[in-house]
Structures are given as C-alpha cells and as structure tokens.
Short mmCIF file of C-alpha atoms in Angstrom, two decimals:
data_model
loop_
_atom_site.label_atom_id
_atom_site.label_comp_id
_atom_site.label_asym_id
_atom_site.label_seq_id
_atom_site.Cartn_x
_atom_site.Cartn_y
_atom_site.Cartn_z
CA MET A 1 0.00 0.00 0.00
CA MET A 2 1.20 3.51 -0.76
CA LYS A 3 2.15 5.81 2.09
CA PRO A 4 -0.97 7.60 3.41
CA SER A 5 -1.19 11.10 2.06
CA VAL A 6 -1.65 13.97 4.49
CA GLY A 7 -3.56 16.59 2.60
CA VAL A 8 -6.44 17.30 0.37
CA ARG A 9 -7.25 15.84 -3.03
CA LYS A 10 -4.37 15.42 -5.44
CA SER A 11 -5.97 17.34 -8.25
CA SER A 12 -4.74 16.95 -11.79
CA GLY A 13 -5.22 20.66 -12.36
CA SER A 14 -7.00 23.78 -11.22
CA GLY A 15 -10.40 23.62 -9.50
CA LEU A 16 -12.36 24.40 -12.65
CA ARG A 17 -10.30 22.03 -14.75
CA HIS A 18 -10.75 19.27 -12.21
CA THR A 19 -14.52 19.90 -12.04
CA LEU A 20 -14.82 19.74 -15.85
CA HIS A 21 -12.71 16.58 -15.96
CA ALA A 22 -14.88 14.95 -13.26
CA ALA A 23 -18.06 16.04 -15.09
CA GLY A 24 -16.75 14.36 -18.24
CA LEU A 25 -16.07 11.16 -16.31
CA ILE A 26 -19.57 11.16 -14.80
CA PHE A 27 -21.11 11.76 -18.25
CA LYS A 28 -19.11 8.85 -19.70
CA LYS A 29 -20.09 6.65 -16.75
CA GLU A 30 -23.78 7.50 -17.31
CA LEU A 31 -23.47 6.62 -21.00
CA ARG A 32 -21.71 3.35 -20.20
CA VAL A 33 -24.35 2.35 -17.64
CA GLU A 34 -27.13 3.35 -20.04
CA PHE A 35 -25.67 1.34 -22.92
CA ARG A 36 -25.47 -1.69 -20.62
CA THR A 37 -28.98 -1.38 -19.14
CA ARG A 38 -30.80 0.61 -21.86
CA TYR A 39 -33.31 1.64 -19.24
CA ALA A 40 -33.82 5.34 -20.02
CA LEU A 41 -33.42 5.13 -23.78
CA GLY A 42 -35.71 2.12 -23.95
CA SER A 43 -38.49 3.73 -21.97
CA VAL A 44 -38.38 7.12 -23.72
CA SER A 45 -38.18 5.53 -27.19
CA LEU A 46 -41.17 3.34 -26.46
CA PHE A 47 -43.10 6.28 -25.01
CA SER A 48 -42.32 8.45 -28.06
CA LEU A 49 -43.28 5.78 -30.53
CA THR A 50 -46.56 4.82 -28.89
CA THR A 51 -47.61 8.44 -28.29
CA VAL A 52 -46.90 9.55 -31.85
CA VAL A 53 -48.72 6.51 -33.27
CA ALA A 54 -51.70 7.10 -30.94
CA VAL A 55 -51.88 10.80 -31.83
CA SER A 56 -51.61 10.15 -35.57
CA GLY A 57 -54.18 7.35 -35.40
CA ALA A 58 -56.68 9.56 -33.58
CA LEU A 59 -56.14 12.70 -35.65
CA SER A 60 -55.27 11.42 -39.12
CA SER A 61 -58.64 12.47 -40.54
CA GLN A 62 -58.50 15.95 -38.98
CA THR A 63 -57.04 19.11 -40.44
CA LEU A 64 -54.99 20.57 -37.66
CA HIS A 65 -53.72 24.15 -37.36
CA SER A 66 -50.04 24.68 -36.86
CA ASP A 67 -50.53 25.79 -33.23
CA VAL A 68 -52.26 22.48 -32.38
CA LYS A 69 -49.49 20.52 -34.11
CA ALA A 70 -46.83 22.49 -32.25
CA ALA A 71 -48.57 21.91 -28.90
CA LEU A 72 -48.96 18.18 -29.57
CA LEU A 73 -45.31 17.89 -30.54
CA TRP A 74 -44.14 19.47 -27.28
CA VAL A 75 -46.54 17.43 -25.16
CA VAL A 76 -45.07 14.27 -26.67
CA LEU A 77 -41.49 15.52 -26.25
CA LEU A 78 -42.08 16.69 -22.68
CA PHE A 79 -43.62 13.48 -21.37
CA ALA A 80 -41.26 11.21 -23.29
CA ALA A 81 -38.25 13.04 -21.88
CA MET A 82 -39.69 13.28 -18.37
CA SER A 83 -40.07 9.51 -18.21
CA GLY A 84 -36.28 9.19 -18.31
CA LEU A 85 -34.82 12.42 -16.94
CA ALA A 86 -35.38 11.77 -13.22
CA ARG A 87 -33.48 8.48 -13.32
CA VAL A 88 -30.04 10.10 -13.20
CA PHE A 89 -30.36 10.95 -9.53
CA VAL A 90 -33.05 8.51 -8.38
CA ARG A 91 -30.89 5.58 -9.51
CA GLU A 92 -27.88 6.87 -7.54
CA VAL A 93 -29.89 7.19 -4.33
CA GLU A 94 -31.72 3.87 -4.72
CA ALA A 95 -28.52 1.98 -5.55
CA GLY A 96 -26.61 3.57 -2.66
CA THR A 97 -23.97 5.04 -4.97
CA SER A 98 -24.75 8.71 -4.23
CA ASP A 99 -22.62 8.68 -1.06
CA ALA A 100 -19.69 7.30 -3.06
CA LEU A 101 -20.09 10.16 -5.54
CA LYS A 102 -20.19 12.65 -2.65
CA LEU A 103 -16.90 11.27 -1.33
CA TYR A 104 -15.06 11.45 -4.63
CA ALA A 105 -16.60 14.10 -6.91
CA PRO A 106 -17.00 17.90 -6.65
CA ALA A 107 -20.71 18.73 -6.39
CA ALA A 108 -20.71 20.95 -9.49
CA SER A 109 -19.22 18.14 -11.56
CA VAL A 110 -22.04 15.81 -10.51
CA TYR A 111 -24.69 18.26 -11.73
CA ALA A 112 -22.76 19.03 -14.91
CA GLY A 113 -22.18 15.35 -15.70
CA LYS A 114 -25.84 14.47 -15.12
CA LEU A 115 -26.97 17.49 -17.16
CA LEU A 116 -24.80 16.38 -20.10
CA PHE A 117 -26.36 12.93 -19.95
CA ASN A 118 -29.89 14.34 -19.80
CA LEU A 119 -29.08 16.62 -22.73
CA ALA A 120 -27.99 13.59 -24.72
CA LEU A 121 -31.19 11.80 -23.69
CA VAL A 122 -33.41 14.73 -24.75
CA ALA A 123 -31.51 14.96 -28.04
CA ALA A 124 -32.15 11.25 -28.60
CA VAL A 125 -35.86 11.74 -27.80
CA GLU A 126 -36.05 14.60 -30.29
CA LEU A 127 -34.20 12.62 -32.96
CA ILE A 128 -36.65 9.74 -32.56
CA THR A 129 -39.85 11.72 -32.09
CA VAL A 130 -39.63 14.73 -34.39
CA PRO A 131 -38.94 12.98 -37.74
CA LEU A 132 -41.65 10.43 -36.95
CA TYR A 133 -44.07 13.19 -35.98
CA LEU A 134 -43.35 15.17 -39.16
CA ILE A 135 -44.05 12.07 -41.25
CA VAL A 136 -47.39 11.17 -39.64
CA LEU A 137 -48.62 14.75 -39.04
CA PRO A 138 -46.80 16.89 -41.61
CA PRO A 139 -47.23 20.67 -41.14
CA GLN A 140 -48.08 22.97 -44.07
CA VAL A 141 -44.62 24.52 -44.05
CA ILE A 142 -41.42 23.69 -42.24
CA HIS A 143 -38.63 26.13 -41.50
CA PRO A 144 -35.94 23.61 -40.62
CA GLY A 145 -33.45 26.12 -39.20
CA LEU A 146 -36.05 27.66 -36.92
CA LEU A 147 -37.40 24.26 -35.84
CA ILE A 148 -33.93 22.90 -35.03
CA SER A 149 -33.06 26.06 -33.07
CA VAL A 150 -36.27 25.88 -31.02
CA LEU A 151 -35.78 22.17 -30.35
CA ALA A 152 -32.15 22.74 -29.29
CA LEU A 153 -32.92 25.64 -26.95
CA GLY A 154 -36.08 24.03 -25.60
CA GLY A 155 -34.21 20.77 -25.03
CA LEU A 156 -31.45 22.61 -23.16
CA GLY A 157 -33.91 24.36 -20.85
CA LEU A 158 -35.89 21.16 -20.31
CA SER A 159 -32.75 19.18 -19.43
CA SER A 160 -31.33 21.83 -17.14
CA ALA A 161 -34.48 22.37 -15.09
CA ALA A 162 -35.43 18.67 -14.99
CA THR A 163 -31.93 17.64 -13.86
CA PHE A 164 -32.08 20.02 -10.91
CA VAL A 165 -35.61 18.96 -9.96
CA ALA A 166 -34.47 15.32 -10.19
CA SER A 167 -31.70 16.03 -7.67
CA LEU A 168 -34.27 17.52 -5.29
CA ILE A 169 -36.81 14.72 -5.44
CA ALA A 170 -34.25 11.89 -5.37
CA GLN A 171 -33.92 12.32 -1.59
CA ALA A 172 -37.65 11.70 -1.02
CA LYS A 173 -38.50 8.48 0.80
CA SER A 174 -41.35 7.55 -1.54
CA GLY A 175 -43.49 8.78 -4.43
CA LYS A 176 -40.49 10.07 -6.37
CA SER A 177 -42.19 9.93 -9.80
CA ALA A 178 -45.29 11.79 -8.68
CA LEU A 179 -43.15 14.33 -6.86
CA PHE A 180 -40.96 14.82 -9.91
CA PHE A 181 -43.91 15.71 -12.13
CA THR A 182 -45.49 17.88 -9.42
CA VAL A 183 -42.35 19.92 -8.80
CA ALA A 184 -41.23 20.02 -12.44
CA PHE A 185 -44.62 21.08 -13.84
CA PRO A 186 -44.62 24.73 -12.64
CA VAL A 187 -40.91 25.08 -13.38
CA LEU A 188 -41.26 23.79 -16.94
CA MET A 189 -44.58 25.40 -17.81
CA PRO A 190 -43.12 28.77 -18.96
CA LEU A 191 -40.59 26.90 -21.10
CA LEU A 192 -43.28 24.74 -22.63
CA LEU A 193 -45.53 27.71 -23.50
CA VAL A 194 -42.71 29.63 -25.18
CA ALA A 195 -41.43 26.54 -26.98
CA VAL A 196 -44.91 25.84 -28.40
CA LYS A 197 -45.29 29.47 -29.52
CA SER A 198 -41.89 29.41 -31.20
CA THR A 199 -42.59 26.08 -32.91
CA VAL A 200 -45.77 27.53 -34.45
CA GLY A 201 -43.50 29.95 -36.31
CA ALA A 202 -41.54 27.01 -37.69
CA PHE A 203 -44.75 25.30 -38.86
CA ASP A 204 -46.35 28.13 -40.91
CA SER A 205 -45.52 31.25 -42.87
CA VAL A 206 -47.49 33.86 -40.92
CA PRO A 207 -45.08 36.82 -40.46
CA THR A 208 -46.20 37.59 -36.89
CA HIS A 209 -45.62 33.95 -35.91
CA GLN A 210 -42.12 34.15 -37.38
CA SER A 211 -41.21 37.21 -35.35
CA GLU A 212 -42.75 35.63 -32.22
CA ALA A 213 -40.62 32.56 -32.83
CA VAL A 214 -37.44 34.63 -32.96
CA SER A 215 -38.25 36.50 -29.74
CA GLY A 216 -39.36 33.19 -28.19
CA MET A 217 -35.94 31.72 -28.90
CA ALA A 218 -34.33 34.58 -26.98
CA VAL A 219 -36.60 33.75 -24.03
CA LEU A 220 -35.70 30.06 -24.29
CA ALA A 221 -31.99 30.93 -24.30
CA CYS A 222 -32.43 33.15 -21.21
CA TYR A 223 -34.44 30.41 -19.47
CA SER A 224 -31.64 27.91 -20.07
CA VAL A 225 -28.95 30.28 -18.81
CA VAL A 226 -30.94 31.20 -15.69
CA THR A 227 -31.90 27.62 -14.75
CA THR A 228 -28.40 26.25 -15.36
CA THR A 229 -26.74 29.06 -13.36
CA ALA A 230 -29.22 28.78 -10.51
CA ALA A 231 -28.87 25.00 -10.45
CA LEU A 232 -25.07 25.19 -10.34
CA LEU A 233 -25.22 27.70 -7.47
CA LEU A 234 -27.80 25.76 -5.45
CA PHE A 235 -26.78 22.21 -6.24
CA GLU A 236 -24.05 21.93 -3.61
CA TYR A 237 -26.58 22.59 -0.82
CA VAL A 238 -29.07 20.09 -2.26
CA TRP A 239 -26.35 17.49 -2.79
CA ARG A 240 -24.75 17.76 0.66
CA ASP A 241 -27.86 18.28 2.77
CA MET B 1 -1.47 19.77 11.58
CA ASP B 2 -1.15 16.00 11.51
CA VAL B 3 -3.81 14.99 14.03
CA LEU B 4 -7.53 14.41 13.63
CA GLU B 5 -9.60 16.36 16.16
CA ALA B 6 -13.28 15.84 16.85
CA ASP B 7 -14.64 18.62 19.00
CA GLU B 8 -17.98 18.43 20.82
CA ILE B 9 -19.83 16.56 18.08
CA ALA B 10 -23.56 16.07 18.56
CA MET B 11 -26.01 14.27 16.30
CA ALA B 12 -29.80 14.10 16.48
CA TYR B 13 -32.66 13.02 14.26
CA GLY B 14 -35.52 15.34 15.12
CA PRO B 15 -36.02 15.30 18.87
CA ARG B 16 -34.03 12.06 19.30
CA VAL B 17 -30.47 12.81 20.36
CA LEU B 18 -28.09 10.05 19.26
CA PHE B 19 -24.96 11.37 20.92
CA GLN B 20 -23.48 14.65 22.10
CA ASN B 21 -20.21 16.08 23.41
CA VAL B 22 -18.14 13.53 21.48
CA SER B 23 -14.54 14.76 21.46
CA PHE B 24 -11.26 12.98 20.76
CA THR B 25 -7.87 13.50 19.18
CA LEU B 26 -6.12 10.93 17.01
CA LYS B 27 -2.39 11.08 16.25
CA PRO B 28 -0.64 9.44 13.28
CA GLY B 29 -0.67 5.68 13.79
CA ASP B 30 -3.73 5.71 16.07
CA SER B 31 -6.69 3.43 15.47
CA LEU B 32 -9.96 4.26 17.17
CA ILE B 33 -12.53 1.55 17.76
CA VAL B 34 -16.10 2.81 18.05
CA THR B 35 -18.45 0.47 19.89
CA GLY B 36 -21.99 0.63 21.19
CA ARG B 37 -25.26 -1.23 21.01
CA ASN B 38 -27.31 -1.37 17.80
CA GLY B 39 -28.91 2.00 17.09
CA ALA B 40 -26.57 3.87 19.41
CA GLY B 41 -25.24 5.98 16.54
CA LYS B 42 -21.91 4.37 15.57
CA SER B 43 -22.64 4.56 11.85
CA SER B 44 -23.98 8.11 12.20
CA LEU B 45 -20.76 9.17 13.93
CA LEU B 46 -18.63 7.57 11.22
CA LYS B 47 -20.66 9.30 8.49
CA VAL B 48 -20.10 12.62 10.26
CA LEU B 49 -16.36 11.89 10.43
CA ALA B 50 -16.38 10.99 6.70
CA GLY B 51 -18.16 14.26 5.87
CA LEU B 52 -21.27 12.47 4.60
CA SER B 53 -23.58 13.82 7.34
CA ARG B 54 -23.68 17.19 8.99
CA PRO B 55 -23.63 17.06 12.80
CA VAL B 56 -26.06 19.17 14.80
CA SER B 57 -23.02 20.81 16.37
CA GLY B 58 -19.31 20.30 16.64
CA THR B 59 -16.34 20.31 14.30
CA VAL B 60 -13.96 17.74 12.87
CA ARG B 61 -10.48 18.91 11.86
CA TYR B 62 -8.50 16.66 9.56
CA PRO B 63 -4.77 16.15 9.16
CA SER B 64 -3.64 18.39 6.33
CA ASP B 65 -0.56 20.04 4.91
CA ALA B 66 -2.75 22.45 2.97
CA GLY B 67 -4.20 24.65 5.72
CA ALA B 68 -7.19 23.96 7.93
CA VAL B 69 -9.52 21.27 6.58
CA THR B 70 -12.74 20.69 8.50
CA ASN B 71 -16.00 18.86 7.98
CA ALA B 72 -17.48 22.14 6.71
CA ASP B 73 -15.34 21.75 3.58
CA PRO B 74 -16.67 19.87 0.55
CA THR B 75 -16.79 16.13 1.24
CA ASP B 76 -14.65 15.25 -1.78
CA GLU B 77 -11.80 17.41 -0.46
CA LEU B 78 -11.45 15.62 2.88
CA PRO B 79 -8.43 13.29 3.20
CA VAL B 80 -10.72 10.39 4.04
CA GLY B 81 -11.32 6.90 2.68
CA TYR B 82 -14.68 5.49 3.80
CA CYS B 83 -16.36 2.11 3.61
CA GLY B 84 -19.77 1.50 5.17
CA PRO B 85 -22.81 -0.71 4.65
CA ASP B 86 -24.85 2.10 3.07
CA ILE B 87 -22.35 2.98 0.37
CA ASN B 88 -22.22 1.03 -2.88
CA VAL B 89 -20.33 0.83 -6.14
CA TYR B 90 -21.93 0.60 -9.59
CA ASP B 91 -23.36 -2.85 -10.31
CA GLU B 92 -23.18 -2.29 -14.06
CA LEU B 93 -19.44 -1.59 -14.01
CA SER B 94 -16.62 -4.02 -13.29
CA ALA B 95 -14.34 -3.78 -10.25
CA SER B 96 -11.57 -2.19 -12.36
CA GLU B 97 -13.98 0.26 -14.01
CA ASN B 98 -15.34 1.32 -10.63
CA MET B 99 -11.84 1.86 -9.22
CA VAL B 100 -10.63 3.82 -12.26
CA PHE B 101 -13.83 5.91 -12.30
CA PHE B 102 -13.67 6.93 -8.63
CA ALA B 103 -9.90 7.51 -8.76
CA GLY B 104 -10.42 9.72 -11.83
CA LEU B 105 -13.01 11.77 -9.93
CA ARG B 106 -10.29 12.59 -7.40
CA GLY B 107 -7.94 13.61 -10.20
CA LEU B 108 -5.81 10.48 -9.83
CA THR B 109 -4.62 8.83 -13.00
CA ASP B 110 -1.84 6.51 -11.82
CA VAL B 111 -3.69 4.48 -9.21
CA PRO B 112 -2.41 0.88 -8.97
CA VAL B 113 -5.89 -0.58 -9.42
CA GLY B 114 -4.60 -4.11 -9.94
CA ASP B 115 -2.50 -3.93 -6.78
CA LEU B 116 -5.43 -2.69 -4.68
CA ILE B 117 -7.71 -5.39 -6.07
CA THR B 118 -5.10 -8.03 -5.29
CA GLN B 119 -4.39 -6.58 -1.86
CA LEU B 120 -8.00 -7.14 -0.81
CA GLY B 121 -7.95 -10.66 -2.23
CA LEU B 122 -10.28 -10.13 -5.17
CA ASP B 123 -9.79 -12.54 -8.04
CA THR B 124 -8.11 -10.44 -10.76
CA ARG B 125 -9.60 -12.71 -13.44
CA ARG B 126 -13.05 -11.53 -12.32
CA SER B 127 -12.11 -7.87 -12.03
CA SER B 128 -13.47 -7.21 -15.53
CA GLU B 129 -16.88 -8.77 -14.77
CA PRO B 130 -19.79 -6.54 -13.72
CA VAL B 131 -20.11 -6.11 -9.97
CA SER B 132 -23.70 -7.40 -10.19
CA SER B 133 -22.23 -10.89 -10.54
CA TYR B 134 -20.20 -10.59 -7.31
CA SER B 135 -21.05 -12.18 -3.98
CA THR B 136 -21.67 -9.98 -0.92
CA GLY B 137 -18.19 -10.73 0.39
CA MET B 138 -16.54 -9.83 -2.92
CA ARG B 139 -18.46 -6.55 -3.04
CA GLN B 140 -17.27 -5.77 0.46
CA ARG B 141 -13.67 -6.46 -0.54
CA LEU B 142 -14.09 -4.12 -3.50
CA LYS B 143 -15.57 -1.39 -1.29
CA LEU B 144 -12.64 -1.76 1.11
CA ALA B 145 -10.20 -1.56 -1.82
CA LEU B 146 -12.00 1.55 -3.07
CA SER B 147 -11.53 3.26 0.29
CA LEU B 148 -7.76 2.91 -0.23
CA VAL B 149 -7.77 4.79 -3.56
CA GLY B 150 -5.43 7.76 -3.33
CA SER B 151 -3.92 6.51 -0.04
CA PRO B 152 -5.99 8.82 2.21
CA CYS B 153 -4.42 9.41 5.60
CA VAL B 154 -7.71 8.77 7.45
CA LEU B 155 -9.48 5.46 6.84
CA ILE B 156 -12.99 5.03 8.24
CA TRP B 157 -14.53 1.56 8.08
CA ASP B 158 -18.00 0.77 9.39
CA GLU B 159 -18.44 -2.93 10.25
CA PRO B 160 -15.76 -3.88 7.70
CA THR B 161 -15.75 -7.62 8.38
CA ALA B 162 -19.49 -8.26 8.81
CA THR B 163 -19.73 -10.01 5.44
CA LEU B 164 -16.15 -11.26 5.07
CA ASP B 165 -14.83 -14.80 5.46
CA SER B 166 -11.81 -15.60 7.62
CA SER B 167 -9.29 -14.83 4.87
CA GLY B 168 -11.05 -11.52 4.22
CA ARG B 169 -10.84 -10.66 7.93
CA LYS B 170 -7.13 -11.43 7.90
CA LEU B 171 -6.63 -9.18 4.84
CA ALA B 172 -8.57 -6.38 6.51
CA GLU B 173 -6.40 -6.73 9.59
CA ASP B 174 -3.26 -6.57 7.43
CA VAL B 175 -4.49 -3.35 5.82
CA ILE B 176 -5.18 -1.81 9.22
CA SER B 177 -1.74 -2.62 10.63
CA SER B 178 -0.02 -1.55 7.40
CA HIS B 179 -1.91 1.76 7.34
CA THR B 180 -1.25 2.65 10.97
CA SER B 181 2.40 1.57 10.81
CA LYS B 182 2.88 4.11 8.00
CA GLY B 183 1.41 6.90 10.11
CA GLY B 184 -2.19 6.70 8.91
CA ILE B 185 -5.22 7.07 11.16
CA PHE B 186 -7.89 4.36 11.34
CA ILE B 187 -11.44 4.64 12.70
CA ILE B 188 -13.52 1.47 12.84
CA ALA B 189 -16.99 0.70 14.13
CA THR B 190 -17.51 -2.91 15.12
CA ASN B 191 -19.73 -5.13 17.22
CA ASP B 192 -17.05 -7.81 17.43
CA ASP B 193 -15.39 -7.72 20.86
CA ASP B 194 -12.37 -9.66 19.60
CA GLU B 195 -11.74 -7.15 16.79
CA ALA B 196 -12.26 -4.27 19.20
CA GLU B 197 -9.66 -5.74 21.52
CA ARG B 198 -7.04 -6.48 18.87
CA TRP B 199 -7.36 -3.54 16.47
CA GLY B 200 -7.83 -0.44 18.58
CA THR B 201 -5.23 1.71 20.28
CA LYS B 202 -8.10 3.89 21.47
CA LYS B 203 -11.73 3.08 22.19
CA LEU B 204 -14.90 5.12 22.12
CA ARG B 205 -18.23 3.78 23.31
CA ILE B 206 -21.36 5.48 22.00
CA GLY B 207 -24.50 5.40 24.11
CA PRO B 208 -25.07 3.48 27.35
#
C-alpha cells in the first residue's frame, strides 16, 4: 500500500479544470451504464413511438392548425423526456452510490455530468420523435433552421431544469415519480408555453408567428442560462444536505 | 497539523439525540474503535467523520498540509477513505472500471488498481466482470479496496468484516496494521469484541 497522504485531493489541475474533468467522467459513466442497461433510452423511445402513433391514429382524418401541431409535438417531447430524466439521480440514491459520488466528486461536476447525460437523452428523444411526428402529421410549411433552433434551446432548458428537480426529489423516501412531475410542472410550464409558440412559427408562414418565434428563442436561451446558473449555485446545498 | 480532532460533536434526528459532546484526538498511527449497542449511533458518527452527514453541532479537523480542513469543507476534499454498509459501487461496471472511475473523480490517474484489487484478495480474473455478478463478500472487498484509492491518511470503516470470510478478515487486519504503521489514522466501528480488543489503540463507546 502507498504511504498515506496527508492533505487534500491530489488534483490533476485547477479547481475548474478538475470539475470539468470529473463532469466528463460522470457523463461517460452515465453513457456506459445506459448502454449496458438501456433503461432510459428504452423507456423514452417506447413512449415516443406509442404516443406519436396514438396521436396520428386519432387525428389522421382531422385538419390541424399549426398551433395544435406544435402543442402536440411538445406534449409528446415533454412526457417522453420526463419519463427518463429523473433516473439520473433517483438511480444513484436507490442503488446507494450517491454517497460514493459525494466522497469522490465535486458537487458541481455531478450536476454538470448528469446534465450532459440528460441533454444527450433529450436529443435522442427529439431525434426519434420529431422525424416520426413530421411524417405522420406533416405541417403545411417547415422552416428547418427555426425548428432545429427551437428544439435545441427548448431541449437545453428542459434538461437543465429537470436535472435540478431530479436532484431535489431523489432524496424523497417515496413517491419520487409523482413528486418529480409535481415539482417540475410549474418550473417547466413557462418553457413549454414559449417553446410551443416558437414552434408555431416554424410550422407556418405567418409573419407575426415568425417574429414571435425569434423572440421566443431569446426567451428560451435566457431560461436555459438562468436555470443552469441557478442549479449550479444551489446544487451543492441540495447534494450535501 | 497531523492529528484528527473531533470537537464536541452532537447528532440528532428530530427530537431524538443520538450522541453529544463527542470529542477525541487521534495522532498518526492511532486506530480508534467505536463500539456501542445497535442503534446507538456508531454509523452516524462515522458518516459525520467521513463528511457524509452534517452534525447538529461540533467540528472535525482533519490532518492536512494544505491549511485547515474541516467537515465544513466539501466532502470530496477531505483526506478520508470510507467504507460503510450504506455505500455502494456501480453494479453495471466491473471492479476495475469502478476503481478507475472513482480515482479519476479525485484527479488520480496513476492508481495501482490491480495492486489494490489483489491486496483485498479479489480474483483479478473476475475484475473485468460486472459487480452485479459478485457475492456480498466480494463486493465488500471491492468497497474496502475503493476506500484505499489515493492513499488517504484517514481510513474510516463501518463494520468492515461483517460479510467477510476468515481470509477476508485477515486481509482487513493486514491493511489496518499496514496503514497505521505508516502513520495513517484508522477509525472502525464494530460489534465484534475480539476485533475491538485487537485492532484499537483507542476506544470510544457510544450510548449506554
């Protein structure tokens, strides 16, 4: 055995560099565990597929306005993503690995690593759901650049807020799923409303909708910055206490 | 500072006080045995000492060359290796992957993972298998090996031999004597009177 070290962590670099390195390791660990269990990806893929098929089956004979199509798309995306996003922290607590993470990893790196994984998960949900949705319920017009931008910014805000809420509810003794939806709903509602409004602009050619979409994207960007910053500032207290 | 100081530590869950006014000082080479009946608060005290729980009051100061380090500092910055029944490794990863992952989180890249795995008597041929296929005793050996990552100067083990066979107990004893002989500090909670008698240079009884 090596001689016991008297001192604090032997960091490979500065505090920020170490935190980023640890976040990368946690992200890679999440991916590795997910590829071996396929729990989150399996459940969100199945949810996306069944919801899109159910929606298309029920509404195939209807002529839907772009605002209804935009709302339906975000409802599917929201609930598909939510079915997997809470797992990142709930799994750690239930498996008893959260204390090990507390002993070895800086708190900010835990949030950042989990956020990166949830971002990847939301991106996967969008890659599965959106093309399928556009095939079964094609809008009159599609502005691909606008749609991709709204999906990217909306996905970032959704991941950021949901990751923080997941860290809060993971400590609950029971009813974690119900609690996750209850706490996340008011936090995500403003994001959802703006994302729907912005997506309408990507689904038609009405000039006012286009300008609303552009200003909506600015709101989505601000939402993501605010939730990520607040989560990084508050996470240490949630994680330790 | 090269001693560990616990000063007036108190712990309570709601109105139920587990312990209070717990104070001690441990010098390099000391091993403290914590005893007490079930539910007295041994594990709670060890989690406070590891930085995993906040005490109601009191402070723990750790040996450090880098200024004052106390239990108010981030848990991952304390010079502590901990193994307890409520801490687990990732079932989906192998023993080696777990060790490399946790060492990497501490910024360590040159950890002798193979040596640590061998030291705790884990079969190196199985070190690439997922931990989910391990027996309870093998998991415990891995958790003990993990607590040695980075050679922390304070080792805290909660009931380390509860699930180990006789060879595992012998290995654990070897680690304890090796660590203390090199100037490390050991803190162990146990219900085994024989272990308490043989391993501890100091004793602390929690509760009546």
